[in-house]
């Protein structure tokens, strides 16, 4: 079974629209980390956020915000007022205490197309 | 912040040749590094965990004799794709584990695109 599921394969929005990328995870560990990475066409992964399992407080960073809900095992990512530069593939990832946080389980990614 | 570099950034080789990819942590020591493979339009899949001074740990389904990993120093891990074939063409990404500062973080390299003709 997949540990991280990103059901949205590809999303297209028009600039200035808000968009939410979904991430659902599965783990038996009580201690784990969740991540979001951005992968532009160049391929380099850009770290966006890390959240540990004990911190359910939502976070906002500029136009980015994250909604972590343990009750539904979700860690959704919202971009407000999207811009063309936001176009990329976004990956959600999970690392578990069981593996000493060594193993990263990546979701399949969501490709975001922001059109001008 | 911490930086991980990879060299080369892209490589084209003939089928049957071996290719070495380097992963370096530039401003921190990494006792553990990781190698991932990403096929076009797919996710990153962990291939192996590279530990300084010891043998690498490979994920199920990854041929250790084909993907040789050497972690000879605290700042360098190498992945050698031996007798490469077209199906090995992929984007290879390394990451390095930074334990300094009391907060563990993994930093990803920029990736190496391998095309085997």
Short mmCIF file of C-alpha atoms in Angstrom, two decimals:
data_model
loop_
_atom_site.label_atom_id
_atom_site.label_comp_id
_atom_site.label_asym_id
_atom_site.label_seq_id
_atom_site.Cartn_x
_atom_site.Cartn_y
_atom_site.Cartn_z
CA UNK A 1 0.00 0.00 0.00
CA UNK A 2 1.20 3.47 -0.79
CA UNK A 3 2.27 5.42 2.22
CA UNK A 4 1.73 8.79 0.58
CA UNK A 5 -1.06 9.43 -1.86
CA UNK A 6 -1.40 12.48 -4.03
CA UNK A 7 -4.59 11.83 -5.90
CA UNK A 8 -4.31 14.86 -8.14
CA UNK A 9 -2.02 14.04 -11.03
CA UNK A 10 -2.23 17.41 -12.69
CA UNK A 11 -3.98 20.69 -11.93
CA UNK A 12 -4.33 23.70 -14.17
CA UNK A 13 -5.32 27.10 -12.86
CA UNK A 14 -5.26 30.64 -14.10
CA UNK A 15 -2.93 33.09 -12.45
CA UNK A 16 -4.23 34.62 -9.21
CA UNK A 17 -6.47 31.67 -8.47
CA UNK A 18 -6.03 29.79 -5.22
CA UNK A 19 -5.16 26.12 -5.49
CA UNK A 20 -4.96 23.29 -2.95
CA UNK A 21 -2.80 20.23 -3.43
CA UNK A 22 -3.94 17.20 -1.49
CA UNK A 23 -1.76 14.74 0.38
CA UNK A 24 -2.95 11.74 2.34
CA UNK A 25 -0.50 9.57 4.22
CA UNK A 26 -0.48 6.25 5.97
CA UNK A 27 1.71 5.25 8.89
CA UNK A 28 1.59 3.22 12.07
CA UNK A 29 4.22 5.34 13.74
CA UNK A 30 3.16 7.94 16.24
CA UNK A 31 6.26 9.96 15.44
CA UNK A 32 6.86 10.99 11.87
CA UNK A 33 7.64 13.93 9.63
CA UNK A 34 5.75 15.21 6.66
CA UNK A 35 7.29 17.29 3.90
CA UNK A 36 6.41 19.21 0.79
CA UNK A 37 8.91 19.70 -2.02
CA UNK A 38 8.67 21.63 -5.25
CA UNK A 39 10.35 20.29 -8.37
CA UNK A 40 10.59 22.81 -11.19
CA UNK A 41 11.47 21.71 -14.74
CA UNK A 42 15.16 21.93 -13.87
CA UNK A 43 14.62 18.91 -11.64
CA UNK A 44 16.13 20.20 -8.42
CA UNK A 45 13.97 19.55 -5.38
CA UNK A 46 13.13 22.67 -3.44
CA UNK A 47 12.28 22.15 0.21
CA UNK A 48 9.08 23.91 1.25
CA UNK A 49 8.14 22.66 4.69
CA UNK A 50 8.65 19.98 7.29
CA UNK A 51 6.09 19.22 9.96
CA UNK A 52 6.39 16.72 12.77
CA UNK A 53 3.51 14.58 13.87
CA UNK A 54 3.10 16.34 17.18
CA UNK A 55 2.58 19.74 15.70
CA UNK A 56 -0.84 20.09 14.13
CA UNK A 57 -0.76 23.82 14.02
CA UNK A 58 -1.37 25.08 10.53
CA UNK A 59 1.38 27.15 9.00
CA UNK A 60 1.43 30.07 6.64
CA UNK A 61 4.44 31.34 4.76
CA UNK A 62 3.65 34.13 2.38
CA UNK A 63 1.30 32.76 -0.27
CA UNK A 64 1.81 29.21 0.97
CA UNK A 65 -0.18 27.56 3.71
CA UNK A 66 -0.40 24.04 5.01
CA UNK A 67 -3.26 22.25 6.72
CA UNK A 68 -2.20 19.25 8.79
CA UNK A 69 -5.02 17.08 10.11
CA UNK A 70 -4.06 13.87 11.87
CA UNK A 71 -7.70 12.81 12.14
CA UNK A 72 -7.86 12.43 8.38
CA UNK A 73 -4.12 11.73 7.84
CA UNK A 74 -3.89 14.64 5.50
CA UNK A 75 -1.33 17.35 4.93
CA UNK A 76 -2.74 19.64 2.28
CA UNK A 77 -0.89 22.53 0.67
CA UNK A 78 -2.58 25.70 -0.54
CA UNK A 79 -1.11 28.35 -2.78
CA UNK A 80 -2.96 31.64 -2.63
CA UNK A 81 -3.02 33.96 -5.62
CA UNK A 82 -1.02 31.55 -7.76
CA UNK A 83 1.65 32.82 -10.11
CA UNK A 84 3.17 31.40 -13.27
CA UNK A 85 6.40 30.75 -11.36
CA UNK A 86 4.49 28.32 -9.16
CA UNK A 87 4.23 25.93 -12.10
CA UNK A 88 6.08 22.79 -11.07
CA UNK A 89 5.58 19.30 -9.75
CA UNK A 90 4.91 19.21 -6.05
CA UNK A 91 5.74 16.20 -3.93
CA UNK A 92 4.48 15.30 -0.50
CA UNK A 93 6.74 12.99 1.50
CA UNK A 94 6.74 11.06 4.77
CA UNK A 95 9.58 9.87 6.97
CA UNK A 96 9.01 7.61 9.94
CA UNK A 97 10.71 7.22 13.28
CA UNK A 98 10.79 3.47 12.77
CA UNK A 99 13.42 3.97 10.10
CA UNK A 100 15.19 6.63 12.11
CA UNK A 101 13.70 9.12 9.68
CA UNK A 102 16.05 7.82 7.02
CA UNK A 103 13.51 6.63 4.53
CA UNK A 104 11.53 9.16 2.59
CA UNK A 105 8.32 7.93 1.05
CA UNK A 106 7.32 10.26 -1.74
CA UNK A 107 3.89 10.65 -3.21
CA UNK A 108 3.48 10.42 -6.95
CA UNK A 109 3.48 14.17 -7.28
CA UNK A 110 1.01 16.74 -8.53
CA UNK A 111 1.88 18.78 -11.57
CA UNK A 112 0.64 22.32 -11.23
CA UNK A 113 0.20 24.44 -14.34
CA UNK A 114 -0.44 28.10 -13.70
CA UNK A 115 -1.50 29.89 -16.85
CA UNK A 116 -1.17 33.64 -17.32
CA UNK B 1 21.91 26.74 4.22
CA UNK B 2 23.45 23.35 3.65
CA UNK B 3 24.22 22.44 0.06
CA UNK B 4 24.56 19.13 -1.69
CA UNK B 5 26.15 18.98 -5.10
CA UNK B 6 26.11 16.31 -7.77
CA UNK B 7 28.47 15.76 -10.63
CA UNK B 8 27.90 15.48 -13.47
CA UNK B 9 24.58 17.21 -13.89
CA UNK B 10 23.89 15.17 -16.99
CA UNK B 11 25.63 12.40 -18.88
CA UNK B 12 25.10 10.54 -22.12
CA UNK B 13 26.83 7.23 -22.55
CA UNK B 14 26.82 4.18 -24.76
CA UNK B 15 25.17 0.98 -23.70
CA UNK B 16 27.57 -1.27 -21.83
CA UNK B 17 29.70 1.45 -20.32
CA UNK B 18 29.88 2.38 -16.65
CA UNK B 19 28.97 5.78 -15.31
CA UNK B 20 29.99 7.28 -11.97
CA UNK B 21 27.92 9.95 -10.27
CA UNK B 22 29.28 11.92 -7.34
CA UNK B 23 27.30 13.37 -4.46
CA UNK B 24 29.01 15.84 -2.15
CA UNK B 25 27.89 17.63 0.97
CA UNK B 26 29.56 21.01 0.69
CA UNK B 27 29.37 22.49 4.15
CA UNK B 28 28.50 19.68 6.48
CA UNK B 29 29.53 16.12 7.17
CA UNK B 30 27.09 13.44 6.15
CA UNK B 31 27.49 10.01 7.65
CA UNK B 32 24.46 8.93 5.70
CA UNK B 33 23.55 9.72 2.12
CA UNK B 34 20.72 8.41 0.00
CA UNK B 35 20.32 7.65 -3.68
CA UNK B 36 17.01 8.04 -5.47
CA UNK B 37 15.91 7.34 -8.99
CA UNK B 38 13.16 9.18 -10.78
CA UNK B 39 11.78 8.04 -14.11
CA UNK B 40 10.02 10.62 -16.30
CA UNK B 41 6.78 11.84 -14.83
CA UNK B 42 7.13 9.53 -11.87
CA UNK B 43 7.98 9.91 -8.23
CA UNK B 44 11.31 9.51 -6.51
CA UNK B 45 12.12 6.00 -5.44
CA UNK B 46 14.78 5.29 -2.84
CA UNK B 47 17.44 3.00 -4.26
CA UNK B 48 19.88 2.70 -1.40
CA UNK B 49 21.21 4.16 1.80
CA UNK B 50 24.89 4.93 1.77
CA UNK B 51 26.74 4.84 5.09
CA UNK B 52 30.22 6.22 5.49
CA UNK B 53 32.73 3.48 6.06
CA UNK B 54 30.33 0.60 5.60
CA UNK B 55 28.33 -1.17 2.94
CA UNK B 56 25.31 0.45 1.45
CA UNK B 57 21.84 -0.82 2.19
CA UNK B 58 19.81 -1.44 -0.92
CA UNK B 59 16.05 -1.33 -1.30
CA UNK B 60 14.23 -4.37 -2.49
CA UNK B 61 14.51 -4.85 -6.21
CA UNK B 62 17.65 -2.76 -6.64
CA UNK B 63 20.63 -4.72 -7.94
CA UNK B 64 23.61 -3.98 -5.75
CA UNK B 65 26.05 -5.35 -8.31
CA UNK B 66 24.70 -3.02 -10.93
CA UNK B 67 24.48 0.09 -8.80
CA UNK B 68 27.71 0.27 -6.86
CA UNK B 69 27.78 2.73 -4.00
CA UNK B 70 30.89 3.93 -2.25
CA UNK B 71 30.80 6.32 0.69
CA UNK B 72 34.50 6.74 1.32
CA UNK B 73 34.40 10.01 3.21
CA UNK B 74 32.00 12.08 5.26
CA UNK B 75 31.36 14.41 2.35
CA UNK B 76 31.33 12.15 -0.67
CA UNK B 77 29.25 9.26 -1.90
CA UNK B 78 29.47 7.85 -5.40
CA UNK B 79 26.99 5.82 -7.41
CA UNK B 80 28.39 3.81 -10.28
CA UNK B 81 25.96 2.42 -12.81
CA UNK B 82 27.82 -0.55 -14.22
CA UNK B 83 27.23 -1.83 -17.74
CA UNK B 84 24.52 0.73 -18.27
CA UNK B 85 21.61 -0.05 -20.55
CA UNK B 86 18.91 2.18 -22.01
CA UNK B 87 16.48 1.15 -19.26
CA UNK B 88 18.87 2.70 -16.72
CA UNK B 89 18.23 6.11 -18.27
CA UNK B 90 16.75 8.13 -15.47
CA UNK B 91 17.17 11.10 -13.18
CA UNK B 92 19.34 10.17 -10.20
CA UNK B 93 19.09 12.29 -7.07
CA UNK B 94 21.13 12.04 -3.92
CA UNK B 95 20.40 13.44 -0.52
CA UNK B 96 22.56 13.87 2.53
CA UNK B 97 21.58 13.69 6.15
CA UNK B 98 22.75 16.59 8.29
CA UNK B 99 22.76 15.98 12.02
CA UNK B 100 24.48 19.18 13.01
CA UNK B 101 22.67 21.85 14.92
CA UNK B 102 20.62 19.33 16.83
CA UNK B 103 17.98 19.08 14.15
CA UNK B 104 18.16 16.34 11.56
CA UNK B 105 17.55 17.46 8.03
CA UNK B 106 18.00 15.89 4.64
CA UNK B 107 19.23 18.02 1.79
CA UNK B 108 18.77 16.98 -1.80
CA UNK B 109 21.24 17.39 -4.60
CA UNK B 110 20.27 18.92 -7.95
CA UNK B 111 20.15 15.54 -9.66
CA UNK B 112 21.99 13.86 -12.52
CA UNK B 113 20.25 13.03 -15.77
CA UNK B 114 21.57 9.84 -17.32
CA UNK B 115 20.81 8.90 -20.91
CA UNK B 116 22.07 5.57 -22.12
CA UNK B 117 22.06 5.14 -25.88
#
